[in-house]
Short mmCIF file of C-alpha atoms and ligand atoms in Angstrom, two decimals:
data_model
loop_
_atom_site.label_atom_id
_atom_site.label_comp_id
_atom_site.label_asym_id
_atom_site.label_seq_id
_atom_site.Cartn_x
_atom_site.Cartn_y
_atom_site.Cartn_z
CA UNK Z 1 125.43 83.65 111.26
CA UNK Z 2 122.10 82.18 110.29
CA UNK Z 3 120.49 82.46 106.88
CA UNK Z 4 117.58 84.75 108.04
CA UNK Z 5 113.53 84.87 106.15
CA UNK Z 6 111.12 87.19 107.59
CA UNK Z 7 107.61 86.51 106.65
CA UNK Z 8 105.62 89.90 107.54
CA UNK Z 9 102.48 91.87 106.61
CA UNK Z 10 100.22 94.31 107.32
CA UNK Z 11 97.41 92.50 107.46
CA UNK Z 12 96.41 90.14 110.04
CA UNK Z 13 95.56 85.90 108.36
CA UNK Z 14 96.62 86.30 105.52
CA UNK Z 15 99.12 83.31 105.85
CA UNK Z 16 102.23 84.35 107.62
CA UNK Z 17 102.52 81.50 110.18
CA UNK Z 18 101.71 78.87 107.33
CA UNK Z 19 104.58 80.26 104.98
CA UNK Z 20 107.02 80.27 108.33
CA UNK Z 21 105.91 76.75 108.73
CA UNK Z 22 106.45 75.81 105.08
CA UNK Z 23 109.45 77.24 104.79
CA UNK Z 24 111.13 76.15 108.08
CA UNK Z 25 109.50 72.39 107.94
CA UNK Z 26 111.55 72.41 104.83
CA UNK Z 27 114.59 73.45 105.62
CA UNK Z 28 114.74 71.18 108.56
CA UNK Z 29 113.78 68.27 105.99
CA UNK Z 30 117.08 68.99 104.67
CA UNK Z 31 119.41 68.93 107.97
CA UNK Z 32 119.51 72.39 108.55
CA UNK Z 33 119.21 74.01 111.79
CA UNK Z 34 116.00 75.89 111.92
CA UNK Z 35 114.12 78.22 114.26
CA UNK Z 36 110.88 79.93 114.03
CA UNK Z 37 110.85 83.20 115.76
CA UNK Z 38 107.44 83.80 117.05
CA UNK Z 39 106.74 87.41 117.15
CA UNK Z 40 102.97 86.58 117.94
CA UNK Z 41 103.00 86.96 121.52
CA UNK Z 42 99.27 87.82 121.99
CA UNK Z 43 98.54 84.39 120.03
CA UNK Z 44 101.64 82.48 119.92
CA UNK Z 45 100.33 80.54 116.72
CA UNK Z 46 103.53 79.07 115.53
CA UNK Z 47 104.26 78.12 119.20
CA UNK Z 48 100.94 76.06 119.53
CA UNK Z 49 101.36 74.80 115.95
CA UNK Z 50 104.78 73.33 117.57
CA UNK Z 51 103.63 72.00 120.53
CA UNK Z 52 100.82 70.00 118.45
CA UNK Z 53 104.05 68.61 116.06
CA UNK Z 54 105.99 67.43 119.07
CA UNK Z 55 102.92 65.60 120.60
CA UNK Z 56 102.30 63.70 117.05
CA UNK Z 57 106.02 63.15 116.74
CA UNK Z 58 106.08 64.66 113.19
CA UNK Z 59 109.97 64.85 112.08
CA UNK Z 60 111.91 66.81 111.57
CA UNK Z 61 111.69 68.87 114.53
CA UNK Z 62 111.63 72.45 114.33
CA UNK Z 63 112.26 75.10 116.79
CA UNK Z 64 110.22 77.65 117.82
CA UNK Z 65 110.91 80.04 120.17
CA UNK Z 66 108.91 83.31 121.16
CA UNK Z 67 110.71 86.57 121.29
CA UNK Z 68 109.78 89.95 122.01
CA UNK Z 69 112.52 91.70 120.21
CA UNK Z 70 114.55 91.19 116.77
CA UNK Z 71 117.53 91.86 118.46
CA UNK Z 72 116.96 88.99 121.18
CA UNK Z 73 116.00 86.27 118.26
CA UNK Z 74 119.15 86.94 116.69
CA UNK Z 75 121.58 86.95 119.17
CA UNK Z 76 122.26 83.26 119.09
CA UNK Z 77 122.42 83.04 115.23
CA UNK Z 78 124.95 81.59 115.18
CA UNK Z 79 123.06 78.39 116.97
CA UNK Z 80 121.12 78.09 113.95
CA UNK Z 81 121.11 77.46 110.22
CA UNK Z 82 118.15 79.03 109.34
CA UNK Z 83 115.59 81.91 111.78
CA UNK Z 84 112.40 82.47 109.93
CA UNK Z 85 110.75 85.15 111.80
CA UNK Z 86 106.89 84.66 111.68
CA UNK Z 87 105.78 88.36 112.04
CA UNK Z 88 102.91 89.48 114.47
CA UNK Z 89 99.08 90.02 112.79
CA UNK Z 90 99.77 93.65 111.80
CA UNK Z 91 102.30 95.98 111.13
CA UNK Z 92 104.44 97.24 113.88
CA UNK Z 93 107.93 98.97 114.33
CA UNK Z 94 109.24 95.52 114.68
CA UNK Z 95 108.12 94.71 110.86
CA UNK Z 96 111.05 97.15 109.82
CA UNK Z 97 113.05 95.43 112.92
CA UNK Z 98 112.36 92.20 111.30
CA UNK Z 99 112.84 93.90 107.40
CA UNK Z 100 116.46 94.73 108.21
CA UNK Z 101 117.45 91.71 109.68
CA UNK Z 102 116.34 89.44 107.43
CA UNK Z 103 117.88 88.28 104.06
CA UNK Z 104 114.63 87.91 102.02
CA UNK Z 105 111.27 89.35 103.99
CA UNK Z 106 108.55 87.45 102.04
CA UNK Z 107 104.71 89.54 102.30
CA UNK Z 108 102.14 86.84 102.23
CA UNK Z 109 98.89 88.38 100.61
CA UNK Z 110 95.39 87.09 99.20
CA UNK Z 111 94.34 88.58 96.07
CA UNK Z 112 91.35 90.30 96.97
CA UNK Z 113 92.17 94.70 96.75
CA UNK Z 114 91.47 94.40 100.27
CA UNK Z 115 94.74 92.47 101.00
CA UNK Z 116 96.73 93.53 98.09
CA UNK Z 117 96.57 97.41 98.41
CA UNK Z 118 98.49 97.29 102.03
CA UNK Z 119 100.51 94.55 100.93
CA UNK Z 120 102.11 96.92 98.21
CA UNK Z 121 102.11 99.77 100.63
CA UNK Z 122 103.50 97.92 102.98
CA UNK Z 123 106.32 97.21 100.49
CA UNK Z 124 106.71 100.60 99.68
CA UNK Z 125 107.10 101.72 103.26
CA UNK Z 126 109.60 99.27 104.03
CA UNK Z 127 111.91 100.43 100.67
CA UNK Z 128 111.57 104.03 102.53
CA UNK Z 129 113.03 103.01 105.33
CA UNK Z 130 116.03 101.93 103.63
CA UNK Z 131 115.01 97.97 103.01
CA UNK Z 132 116.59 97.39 99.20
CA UNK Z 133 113.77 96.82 97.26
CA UNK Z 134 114.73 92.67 95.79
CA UNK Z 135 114.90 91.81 99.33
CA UNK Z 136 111.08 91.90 99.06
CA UNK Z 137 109.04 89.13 97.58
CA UNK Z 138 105.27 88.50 98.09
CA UNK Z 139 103.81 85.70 98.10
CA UNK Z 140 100.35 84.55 97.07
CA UNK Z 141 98.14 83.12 99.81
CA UNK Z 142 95.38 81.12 100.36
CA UNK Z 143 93.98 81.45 96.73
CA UNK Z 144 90.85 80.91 95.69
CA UNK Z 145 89.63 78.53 92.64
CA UNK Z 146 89.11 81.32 90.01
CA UNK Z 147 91.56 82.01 87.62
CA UNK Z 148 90.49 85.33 86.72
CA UNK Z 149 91.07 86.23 90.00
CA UNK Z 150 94.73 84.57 90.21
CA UNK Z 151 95.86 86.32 87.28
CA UNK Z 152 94.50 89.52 88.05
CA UNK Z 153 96.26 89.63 91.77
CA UNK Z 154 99.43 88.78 89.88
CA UNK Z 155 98.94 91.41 86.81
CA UNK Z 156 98.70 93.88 90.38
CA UNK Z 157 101.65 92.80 92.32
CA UNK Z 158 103.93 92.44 88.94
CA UNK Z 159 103.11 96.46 87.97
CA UNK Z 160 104.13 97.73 91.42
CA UNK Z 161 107.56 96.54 90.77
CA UNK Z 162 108.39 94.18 93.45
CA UNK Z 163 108.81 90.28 93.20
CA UNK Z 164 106.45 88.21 92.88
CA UNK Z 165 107.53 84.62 93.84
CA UNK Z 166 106.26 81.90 91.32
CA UNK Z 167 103.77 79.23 93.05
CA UNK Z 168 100.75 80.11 95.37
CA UNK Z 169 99.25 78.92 98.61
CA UNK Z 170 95.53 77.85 97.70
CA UNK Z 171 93.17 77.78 99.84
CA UNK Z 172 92.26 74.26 100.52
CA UNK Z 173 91.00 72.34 104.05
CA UNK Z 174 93.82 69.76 103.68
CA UNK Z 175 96.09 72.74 104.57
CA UNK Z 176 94.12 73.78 107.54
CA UNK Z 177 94.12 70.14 108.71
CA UNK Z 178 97.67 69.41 108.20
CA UNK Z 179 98.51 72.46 110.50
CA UNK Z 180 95.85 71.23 113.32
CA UNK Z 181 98.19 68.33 113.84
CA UNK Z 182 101.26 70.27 113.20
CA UNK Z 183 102.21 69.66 110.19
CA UNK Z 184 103.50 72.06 107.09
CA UNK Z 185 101.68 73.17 103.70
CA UNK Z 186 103.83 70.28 102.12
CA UNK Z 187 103.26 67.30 104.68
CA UNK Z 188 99.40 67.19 103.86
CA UNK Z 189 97.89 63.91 103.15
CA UNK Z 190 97.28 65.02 99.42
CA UNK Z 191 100.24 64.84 96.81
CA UNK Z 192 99.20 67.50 94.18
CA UNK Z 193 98.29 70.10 97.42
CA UNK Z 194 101.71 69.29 98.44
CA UNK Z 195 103.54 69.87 95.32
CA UNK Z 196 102.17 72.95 94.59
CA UNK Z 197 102.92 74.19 98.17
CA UNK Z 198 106.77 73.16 97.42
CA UNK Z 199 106.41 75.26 94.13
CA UNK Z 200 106.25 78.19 96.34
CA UNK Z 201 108.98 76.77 98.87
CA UNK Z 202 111.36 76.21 96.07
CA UNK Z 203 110.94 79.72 94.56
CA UNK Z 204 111.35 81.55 98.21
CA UNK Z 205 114.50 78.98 98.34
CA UNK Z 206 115.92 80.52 95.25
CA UNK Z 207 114.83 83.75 95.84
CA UNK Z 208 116.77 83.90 98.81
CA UNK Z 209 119.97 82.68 97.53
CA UNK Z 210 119.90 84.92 95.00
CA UNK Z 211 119.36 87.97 97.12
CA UNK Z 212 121.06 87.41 100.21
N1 ATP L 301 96.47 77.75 102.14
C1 ATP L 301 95.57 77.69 103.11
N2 ATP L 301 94.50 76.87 103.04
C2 ATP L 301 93.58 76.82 104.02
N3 ATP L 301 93.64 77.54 105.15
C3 ATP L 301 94.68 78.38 105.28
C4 ATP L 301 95.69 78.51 104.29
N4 ATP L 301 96.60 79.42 104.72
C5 ATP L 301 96.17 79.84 105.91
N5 ATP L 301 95.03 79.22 106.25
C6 ATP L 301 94.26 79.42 107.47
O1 ATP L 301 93.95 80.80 107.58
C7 ATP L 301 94.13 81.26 108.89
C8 ATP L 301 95.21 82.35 108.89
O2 ATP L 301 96.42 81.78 108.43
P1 ATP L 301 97.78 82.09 109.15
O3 ATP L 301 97.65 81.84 110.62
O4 ATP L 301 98.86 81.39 108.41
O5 ATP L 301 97.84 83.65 108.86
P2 ATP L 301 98.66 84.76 109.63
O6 ATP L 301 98.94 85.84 108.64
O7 ATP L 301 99.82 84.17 110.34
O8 ATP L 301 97.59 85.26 110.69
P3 ATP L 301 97.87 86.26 111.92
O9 ATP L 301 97.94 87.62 111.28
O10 ATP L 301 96.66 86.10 112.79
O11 ATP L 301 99.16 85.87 112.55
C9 ATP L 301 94.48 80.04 109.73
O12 ATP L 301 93.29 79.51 110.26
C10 ATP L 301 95.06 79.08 108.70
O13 ATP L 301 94.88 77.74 109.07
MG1 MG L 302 100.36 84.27 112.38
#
């Protein structure tokens, strides 16, 4: 059976698809066999994101697949290596779908109160519905450049208990570029964006080894 990530939140852009695509791109780098899940049916972002890697011939090749249902993504697990689900804008039933499933569900959030507050109660609902509480590790997304800021959002996330992963996603253009031609938050033009992306790769790598 595949290794299984699911990268949910309650919030809609807060960087979902660009973790999936960081974290499957990567995986695939290293021979495994890798699909994204895309539970975005109204936009189908990870889908698009695909079909813009296969027309620039950007290797490795990942697949992505949309599905409906948890239970119809998993079904051929044992196809794959590696299903990273890339959850749909905002909550649904199929977050907790997606929850259980998955060996590490990683919460992508900004640091604003506005995107932390239902990222932590989004963490706490998922622990009441039975989802063991190290399974769930949030992530820090599209950062800003203050540091104030940074350290703040991570003071908040470390006193509600659950882990926070080491590395953030900053918000930088090179990123948004990289994915208009279908490429992950490590395959930028730009070495230092890209290394600090893989700082966060490595650490949901771990993470889920450790967990699983
Ligand atoms: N680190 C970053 N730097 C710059 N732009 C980013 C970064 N992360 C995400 N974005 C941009 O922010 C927008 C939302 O990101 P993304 O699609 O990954 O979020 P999402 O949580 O999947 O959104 P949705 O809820 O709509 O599915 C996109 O336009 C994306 O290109
Ligand atoms: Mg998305």
């Amino acid at each position: 059976m595949a290794l299984i990530i699911g990268v949910v939140s309650q919030k809609g852009g807060v960087g979902k698809s660009t973790v999936a695509r960081l974290v499957a791109c990567n995986y695939a780098a290293n021979e495994w066999v890798v699909k994204i899940a895309d539970m975005d049916l109204s936009q189908g972002t990870a889908t698009n994101w695909n079909r813009r890697r296969l027309q620039n011939e950007i290797t490795p090749k990942v697949a992505v697949e949309q599905f409906v249902n948890v239970s119809d993504a998993i079904k051929h697990g044992d196809h794959y290596d590696l299903i990273v689900f890339d959850g749909a804008p905002h909550s649904t039933s199929k977050t907790l779908d997606i929850a259980k499933a998955s060996n590490l569900v990683v919460l992508p959030t900004g640091v604003s109160l506005d995107d932390l507050e239902p990222t932590i109660k989004l963490a706490h609902e998922l622990k009441k519905n039975g989802i063991n509480a190290s399974k769930i590790s949030i992530a820090l997304s599209r950062i800003g450049n203050s540091e104030a800021e940074l350290t703040e959002g991570m003071e908040y996330v470390r006193a509600s208990g659950y882990h926070l992963l080491d590395g953030v996603l900053f918000e930088k253009t090179a990123v948004r570029r990289a994915s208009d031609e279908g490429k992950c938050a490590t395959e930028t033009g730009f070495k230092t964006i890209n290394e600090k992306a893989d700082v966060l790769l490595q650490a949901i790598v771990n993470r889920v080894e450790l967990v699983k």
